[in-house]
GROMACS .gro file of C-alpha atoms in nm:
model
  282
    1UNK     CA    1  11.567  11.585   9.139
    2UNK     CA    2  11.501  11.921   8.994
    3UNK     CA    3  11.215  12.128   9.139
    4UNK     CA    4  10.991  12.252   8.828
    5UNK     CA    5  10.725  12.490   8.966
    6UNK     CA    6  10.661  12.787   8.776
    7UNK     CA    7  10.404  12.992   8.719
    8UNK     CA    8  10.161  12.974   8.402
    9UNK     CA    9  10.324  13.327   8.268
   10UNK     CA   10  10.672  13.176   8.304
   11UNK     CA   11  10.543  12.869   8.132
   12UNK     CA   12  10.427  13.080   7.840
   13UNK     CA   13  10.726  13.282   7.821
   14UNK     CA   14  10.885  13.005   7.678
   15UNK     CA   15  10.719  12.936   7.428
   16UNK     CA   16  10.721  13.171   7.083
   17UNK     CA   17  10.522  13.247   6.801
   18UNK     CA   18  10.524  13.045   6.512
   19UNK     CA   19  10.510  12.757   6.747
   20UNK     CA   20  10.310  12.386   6.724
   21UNK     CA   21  10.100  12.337   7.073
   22UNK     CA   22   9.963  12.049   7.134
   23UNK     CA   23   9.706  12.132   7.394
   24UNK     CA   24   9.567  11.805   7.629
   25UNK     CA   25   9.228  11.689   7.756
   26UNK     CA   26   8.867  11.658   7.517
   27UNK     CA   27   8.640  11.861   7.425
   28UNK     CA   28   8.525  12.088   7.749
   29UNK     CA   29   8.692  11.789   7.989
   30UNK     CA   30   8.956  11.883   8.184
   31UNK     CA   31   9.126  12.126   7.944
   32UNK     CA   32   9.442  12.318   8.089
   33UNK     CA   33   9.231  12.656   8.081
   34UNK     CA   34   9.408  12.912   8.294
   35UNK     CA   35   9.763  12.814   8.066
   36UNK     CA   36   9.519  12.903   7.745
   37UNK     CA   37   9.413  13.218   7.998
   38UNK     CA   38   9.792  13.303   8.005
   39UNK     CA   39   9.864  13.249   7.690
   40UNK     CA   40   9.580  13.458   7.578
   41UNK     CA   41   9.730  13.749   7.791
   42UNK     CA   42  10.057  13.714   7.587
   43UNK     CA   43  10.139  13.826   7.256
   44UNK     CA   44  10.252  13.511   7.116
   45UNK     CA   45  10.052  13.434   6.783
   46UNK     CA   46  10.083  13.204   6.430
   47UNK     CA   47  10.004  12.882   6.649
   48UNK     CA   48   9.974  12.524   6.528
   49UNK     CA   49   9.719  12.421   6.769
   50UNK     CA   50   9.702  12.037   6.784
   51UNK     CA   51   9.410  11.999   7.035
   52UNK     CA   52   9.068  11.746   7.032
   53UNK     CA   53   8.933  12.051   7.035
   54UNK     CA   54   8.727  12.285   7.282
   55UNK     CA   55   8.719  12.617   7.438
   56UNK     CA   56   9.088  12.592   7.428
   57UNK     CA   57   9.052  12.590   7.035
   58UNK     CA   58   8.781  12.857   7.045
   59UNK     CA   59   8.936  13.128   7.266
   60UNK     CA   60   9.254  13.114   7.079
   61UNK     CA   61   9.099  13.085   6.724
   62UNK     CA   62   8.884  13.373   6.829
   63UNK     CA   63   9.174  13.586   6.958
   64UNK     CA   64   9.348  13.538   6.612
   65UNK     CA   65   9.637  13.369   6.781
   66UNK     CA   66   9.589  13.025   6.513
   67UNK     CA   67   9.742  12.979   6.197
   68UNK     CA   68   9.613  12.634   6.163
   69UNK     CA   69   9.421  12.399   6.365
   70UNK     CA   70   9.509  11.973   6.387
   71UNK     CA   71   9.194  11.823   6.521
   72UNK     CA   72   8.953  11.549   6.496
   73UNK     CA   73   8.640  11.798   6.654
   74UNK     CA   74   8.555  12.101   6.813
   75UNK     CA   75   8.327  12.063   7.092
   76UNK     CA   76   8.205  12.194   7.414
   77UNK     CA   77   8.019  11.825   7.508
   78UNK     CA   78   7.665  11.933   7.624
   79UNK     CA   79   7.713  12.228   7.325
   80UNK     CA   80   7.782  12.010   7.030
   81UNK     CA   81   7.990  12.264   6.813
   82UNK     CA   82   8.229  12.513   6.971
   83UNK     CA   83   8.087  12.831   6.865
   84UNK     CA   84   8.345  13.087   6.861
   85UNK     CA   85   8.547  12.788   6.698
   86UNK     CA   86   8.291  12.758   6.444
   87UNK     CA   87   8.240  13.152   6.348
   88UNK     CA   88   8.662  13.187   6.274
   89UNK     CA   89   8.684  12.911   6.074
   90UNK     CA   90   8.332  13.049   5.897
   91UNK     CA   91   8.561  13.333   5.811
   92UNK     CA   92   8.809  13.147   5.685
   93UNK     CA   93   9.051  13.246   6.009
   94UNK     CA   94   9.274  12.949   6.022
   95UNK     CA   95   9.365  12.677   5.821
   96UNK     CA   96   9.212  12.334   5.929
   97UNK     CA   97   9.353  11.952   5.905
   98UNK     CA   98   9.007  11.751   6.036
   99UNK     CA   99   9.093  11.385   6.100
  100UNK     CA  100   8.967  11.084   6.245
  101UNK     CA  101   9.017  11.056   6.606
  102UNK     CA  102   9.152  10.757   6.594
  103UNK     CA  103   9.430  10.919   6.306
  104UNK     CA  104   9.486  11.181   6.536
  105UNK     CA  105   9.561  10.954   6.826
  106UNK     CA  106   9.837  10.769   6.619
  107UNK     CA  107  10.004  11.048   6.496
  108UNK     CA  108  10.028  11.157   6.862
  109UNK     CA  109  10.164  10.799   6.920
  110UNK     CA  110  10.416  10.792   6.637
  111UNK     CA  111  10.571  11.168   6.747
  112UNK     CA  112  10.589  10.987   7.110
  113UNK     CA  113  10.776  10.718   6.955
  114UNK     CA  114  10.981  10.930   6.740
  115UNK     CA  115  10.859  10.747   6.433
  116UNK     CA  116  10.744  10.967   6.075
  117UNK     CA  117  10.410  10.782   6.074
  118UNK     CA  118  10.216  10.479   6.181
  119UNK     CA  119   9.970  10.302   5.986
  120UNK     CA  120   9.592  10.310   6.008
  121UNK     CA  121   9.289  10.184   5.905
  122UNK     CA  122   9.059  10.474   5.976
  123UNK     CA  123   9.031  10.731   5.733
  124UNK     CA  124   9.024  10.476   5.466
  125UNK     CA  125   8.699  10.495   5.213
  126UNK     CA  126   8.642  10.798   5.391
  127UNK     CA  127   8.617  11.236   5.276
  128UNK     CA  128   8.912  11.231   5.544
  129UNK     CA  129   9.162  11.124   5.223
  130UNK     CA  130   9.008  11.393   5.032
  131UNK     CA  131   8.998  11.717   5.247
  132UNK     CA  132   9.335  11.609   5.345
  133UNK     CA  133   9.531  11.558   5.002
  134UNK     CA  134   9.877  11.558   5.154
  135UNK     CA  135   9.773  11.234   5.301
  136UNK     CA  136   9.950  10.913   5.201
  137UNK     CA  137   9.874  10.537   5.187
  138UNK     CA  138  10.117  10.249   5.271
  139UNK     CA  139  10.059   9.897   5.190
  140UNK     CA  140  10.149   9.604   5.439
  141UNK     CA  141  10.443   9.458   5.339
  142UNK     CA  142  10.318   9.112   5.439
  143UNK     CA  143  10.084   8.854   5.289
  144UNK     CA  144   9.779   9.005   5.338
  145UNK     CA  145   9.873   9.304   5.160
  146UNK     CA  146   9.630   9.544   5.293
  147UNK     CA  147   9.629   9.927   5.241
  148UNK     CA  148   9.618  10.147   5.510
  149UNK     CA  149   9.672  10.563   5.582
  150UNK     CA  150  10.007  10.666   5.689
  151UNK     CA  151   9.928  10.907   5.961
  152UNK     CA  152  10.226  11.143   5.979
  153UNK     CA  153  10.338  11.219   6.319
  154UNK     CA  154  10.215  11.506   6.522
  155UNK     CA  155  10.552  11.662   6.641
  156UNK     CA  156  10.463  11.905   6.914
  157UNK     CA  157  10.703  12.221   7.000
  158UNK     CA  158  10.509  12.213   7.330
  159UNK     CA  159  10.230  12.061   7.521
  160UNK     CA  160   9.969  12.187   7.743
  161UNK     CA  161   9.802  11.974   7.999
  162UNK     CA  162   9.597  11.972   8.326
  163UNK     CA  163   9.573  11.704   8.575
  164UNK     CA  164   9.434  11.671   8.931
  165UNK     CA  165   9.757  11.612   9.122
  166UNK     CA  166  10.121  11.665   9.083
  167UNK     CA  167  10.458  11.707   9.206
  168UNK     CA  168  10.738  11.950   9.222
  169UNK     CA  169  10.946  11.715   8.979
  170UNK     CA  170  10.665  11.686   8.713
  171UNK     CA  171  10.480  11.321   8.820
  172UNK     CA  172  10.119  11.425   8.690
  173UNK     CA  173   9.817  11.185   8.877
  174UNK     CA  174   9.452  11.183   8.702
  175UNK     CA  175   9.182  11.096   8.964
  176UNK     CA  176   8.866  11.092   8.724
  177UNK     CA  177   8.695  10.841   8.455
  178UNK     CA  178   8.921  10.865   8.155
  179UNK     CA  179   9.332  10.981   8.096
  180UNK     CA  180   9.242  11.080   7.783
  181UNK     CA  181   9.542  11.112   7.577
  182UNK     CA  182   9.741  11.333   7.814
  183UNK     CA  183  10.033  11.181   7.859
  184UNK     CA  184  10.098  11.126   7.447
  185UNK     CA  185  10.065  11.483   7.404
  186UNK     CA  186  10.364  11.509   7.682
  187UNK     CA  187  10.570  11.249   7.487
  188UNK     CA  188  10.532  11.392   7.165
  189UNK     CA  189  10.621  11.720   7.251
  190UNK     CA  190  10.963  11.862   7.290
  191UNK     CA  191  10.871  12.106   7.610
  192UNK     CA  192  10.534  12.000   7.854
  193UNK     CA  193  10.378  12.224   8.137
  194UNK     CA  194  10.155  12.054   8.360
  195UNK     CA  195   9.917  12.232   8.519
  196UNK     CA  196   9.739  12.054   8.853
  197UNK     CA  197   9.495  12.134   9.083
  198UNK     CA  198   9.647  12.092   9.365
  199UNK     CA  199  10.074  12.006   9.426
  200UNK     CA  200  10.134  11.758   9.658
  201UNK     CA  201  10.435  11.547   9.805
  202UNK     CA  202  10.525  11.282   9.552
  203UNK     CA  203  10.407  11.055   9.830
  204UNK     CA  204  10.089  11.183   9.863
  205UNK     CA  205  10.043  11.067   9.498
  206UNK     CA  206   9.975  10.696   9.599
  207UNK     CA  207   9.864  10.724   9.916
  208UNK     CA  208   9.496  10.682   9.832
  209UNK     CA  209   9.497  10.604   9.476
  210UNK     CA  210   9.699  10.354   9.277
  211UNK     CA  211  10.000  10.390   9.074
  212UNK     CA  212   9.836  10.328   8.775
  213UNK     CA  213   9.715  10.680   8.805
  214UNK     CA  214  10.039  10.827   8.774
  215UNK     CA  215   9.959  10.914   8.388
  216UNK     CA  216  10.269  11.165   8.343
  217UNK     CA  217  10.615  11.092   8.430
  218UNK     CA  218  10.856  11.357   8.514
  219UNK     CA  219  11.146  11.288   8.248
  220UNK     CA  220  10.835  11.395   7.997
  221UNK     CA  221  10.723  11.757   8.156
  222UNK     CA  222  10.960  12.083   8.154
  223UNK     CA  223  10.728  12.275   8.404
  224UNK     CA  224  10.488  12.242   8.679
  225UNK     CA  225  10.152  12.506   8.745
  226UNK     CA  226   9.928  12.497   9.038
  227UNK     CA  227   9.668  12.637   8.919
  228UNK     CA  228   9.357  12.547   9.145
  229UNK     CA  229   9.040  12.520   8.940
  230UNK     CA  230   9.241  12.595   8.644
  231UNK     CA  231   9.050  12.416   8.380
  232UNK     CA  232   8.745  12.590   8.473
  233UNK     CA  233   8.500  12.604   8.276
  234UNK     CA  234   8.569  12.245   8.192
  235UNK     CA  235   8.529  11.962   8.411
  236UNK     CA  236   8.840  11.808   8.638
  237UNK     CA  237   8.611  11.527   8.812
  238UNK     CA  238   8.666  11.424   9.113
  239UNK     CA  239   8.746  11.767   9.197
  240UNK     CA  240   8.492  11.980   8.971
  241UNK     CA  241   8.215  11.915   8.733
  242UNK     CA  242   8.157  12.131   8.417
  243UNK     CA  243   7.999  12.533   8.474
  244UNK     CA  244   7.738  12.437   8.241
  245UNK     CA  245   7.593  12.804   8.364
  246UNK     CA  246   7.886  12.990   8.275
  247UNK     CA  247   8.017  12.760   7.947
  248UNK     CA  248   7.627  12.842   7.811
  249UNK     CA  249   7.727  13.223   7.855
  250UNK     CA  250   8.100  13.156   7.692
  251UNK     CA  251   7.900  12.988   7.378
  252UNK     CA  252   7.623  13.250   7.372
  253UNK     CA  253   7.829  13.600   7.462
  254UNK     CA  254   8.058  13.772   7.167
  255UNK     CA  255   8.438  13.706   7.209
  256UNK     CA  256   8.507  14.074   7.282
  257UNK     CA  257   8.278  14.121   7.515
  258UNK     CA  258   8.369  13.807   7.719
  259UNK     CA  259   8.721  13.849   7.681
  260UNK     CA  260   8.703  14.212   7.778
  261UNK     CA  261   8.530  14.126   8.092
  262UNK     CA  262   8.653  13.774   8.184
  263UNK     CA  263   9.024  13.771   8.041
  264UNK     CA  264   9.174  14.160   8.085
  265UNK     CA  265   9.341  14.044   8.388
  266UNK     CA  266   9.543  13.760   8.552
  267UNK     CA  267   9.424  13.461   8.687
  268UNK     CA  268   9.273  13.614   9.011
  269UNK     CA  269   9.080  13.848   8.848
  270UNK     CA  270   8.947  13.560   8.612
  271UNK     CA  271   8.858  13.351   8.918
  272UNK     CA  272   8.712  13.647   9.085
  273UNK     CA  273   8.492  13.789   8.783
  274UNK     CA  274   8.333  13.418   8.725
  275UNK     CA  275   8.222  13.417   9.111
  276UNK     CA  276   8.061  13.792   9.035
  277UNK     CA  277   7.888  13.657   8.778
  278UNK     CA  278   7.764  13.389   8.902
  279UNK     CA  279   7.652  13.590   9.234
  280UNK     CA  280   7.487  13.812   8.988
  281UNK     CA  281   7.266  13.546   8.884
  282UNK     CA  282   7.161  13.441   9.198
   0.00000   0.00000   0.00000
């Protein structure tokens, strides 16, 4: 078995401009931040993002880098709208599909399962038919006849994801509350980096937490990025909570000024200018 470590700039130097990312987690919950952070330091533009959305979605729709945006939200949790999100798409930065989450969830699920579209009740009798005109309606074939939408599927060029644990071959472990939809975004997309906290053997993986916590199998995921504390300043429970200190300056700071002094550099220097600002505030 193939050994798929890279680093997040090699990840990103595969991908192109032009591109449809689907980027994992929700809202500011273990989002794969320091592959955004890379990607930000690239020139690669004229995204699809396909994200539930947070500060993934804001730092790249306030860096230009998004053509349009495929969500169901934009959120930072504890801040209800993502700001920087919120003051592109004020100016008209990006165009937007908004959908139900449960919509977007199926047309993740229908690119996994390499089918055109799957069929859904949400979204019916709501403004989602009308903001989204392109959308069509199927009716069951069957006796009860029932109408439902026909959520196209969300083919992904690439996927972005972070997880607590993985291996050199790509076997991705969550160790907190929720997998969110992590592993969908893998399957629907034709490349997927995995970034982890921390790489172990693959049989560290079970040793003190149950298979059913592999989420991500390795057939699905093209690379693999250690990147400790790399979905800071989202959470990655067990191993870190949110910096509710620092997201409330991210929300609260203009983009070029935060990105000048938080994002000019790699990784490192990210890591190492959020410690000297948070020893500046003590």
């Amino acid at each position: 078995m193939s050994d798929k470590t890279m680093t997040a700039e090699e990840a990103v130097s595969r991908l192109a401009s032009g591109m449809t990312l689907g980027i994992g987690g929700w809202g500011s919950r273990r989002k794969p931040m320091a592959l955004v952070r890379a990607l930000l330091r690239s020139e690669i533009t004229d995204l699809t993002v396909v994200s539930y959305g947070g500060p993934d979605v804001g730092m790249l729709a306030a860096a230009g880098r998004v053509r349009k945006l495929v969500a169901a939200f934009a959120t930072l949790d504890s801040i209800p709208l993502e700001p920087h999100f919120r003051a592109a798409r004020e100016r008209g930065a990006f165009e937007l599909m908004e959908i139900d989450e449960a919509m977007f969830m199926w047309g993740l699920r229908a690119a996994a399962n390499r089918l055109p579209f799957l069929p859904v009740r949400a979204g019916i009798g709501s403004d989602v038919m009308r903001v989204n005109p392109g959308l069509r309606t199927v009716t069951s074939p069957y006796d009860d006849g029932e109408t439902f939408v026909a959520m196209p599927a969300l083919h992904l060029d690439a996927a972005f994801v972070h997880v607590n644990r993985a291996d050199r071959q790509g076997n991705g472990q969550y160790l907190g509350p929720d997998p969110y939809f992590d592993d969908l975004f893998c399957e629907a997309a034709g490349t997927a980096y995995v970034s982890c906290e921390r790489l172990v053997d693959t049989a560290e993986l079970t040793k003190d937490a149950p298979p059913q916590t592999l989420l991500i199998n390795r057939h699905v995921v093209t690379g693999v990025v250690e990147a400790p504390n790399g979905a800071h300043f989202t959470s990655c429970a067990p191993d870190h909570g949110r910096d509710e200190a620092f997201q409330r300056h991210y929300a609260t700071t203009p983009w070029g000024e935060f990105a000048e002094r938080f994002l000019a550099g790699d990784e490192h220097a990210y890591q190492s200018a959020v410690q000297a600002w948070h020893k500046e505030r003590s």
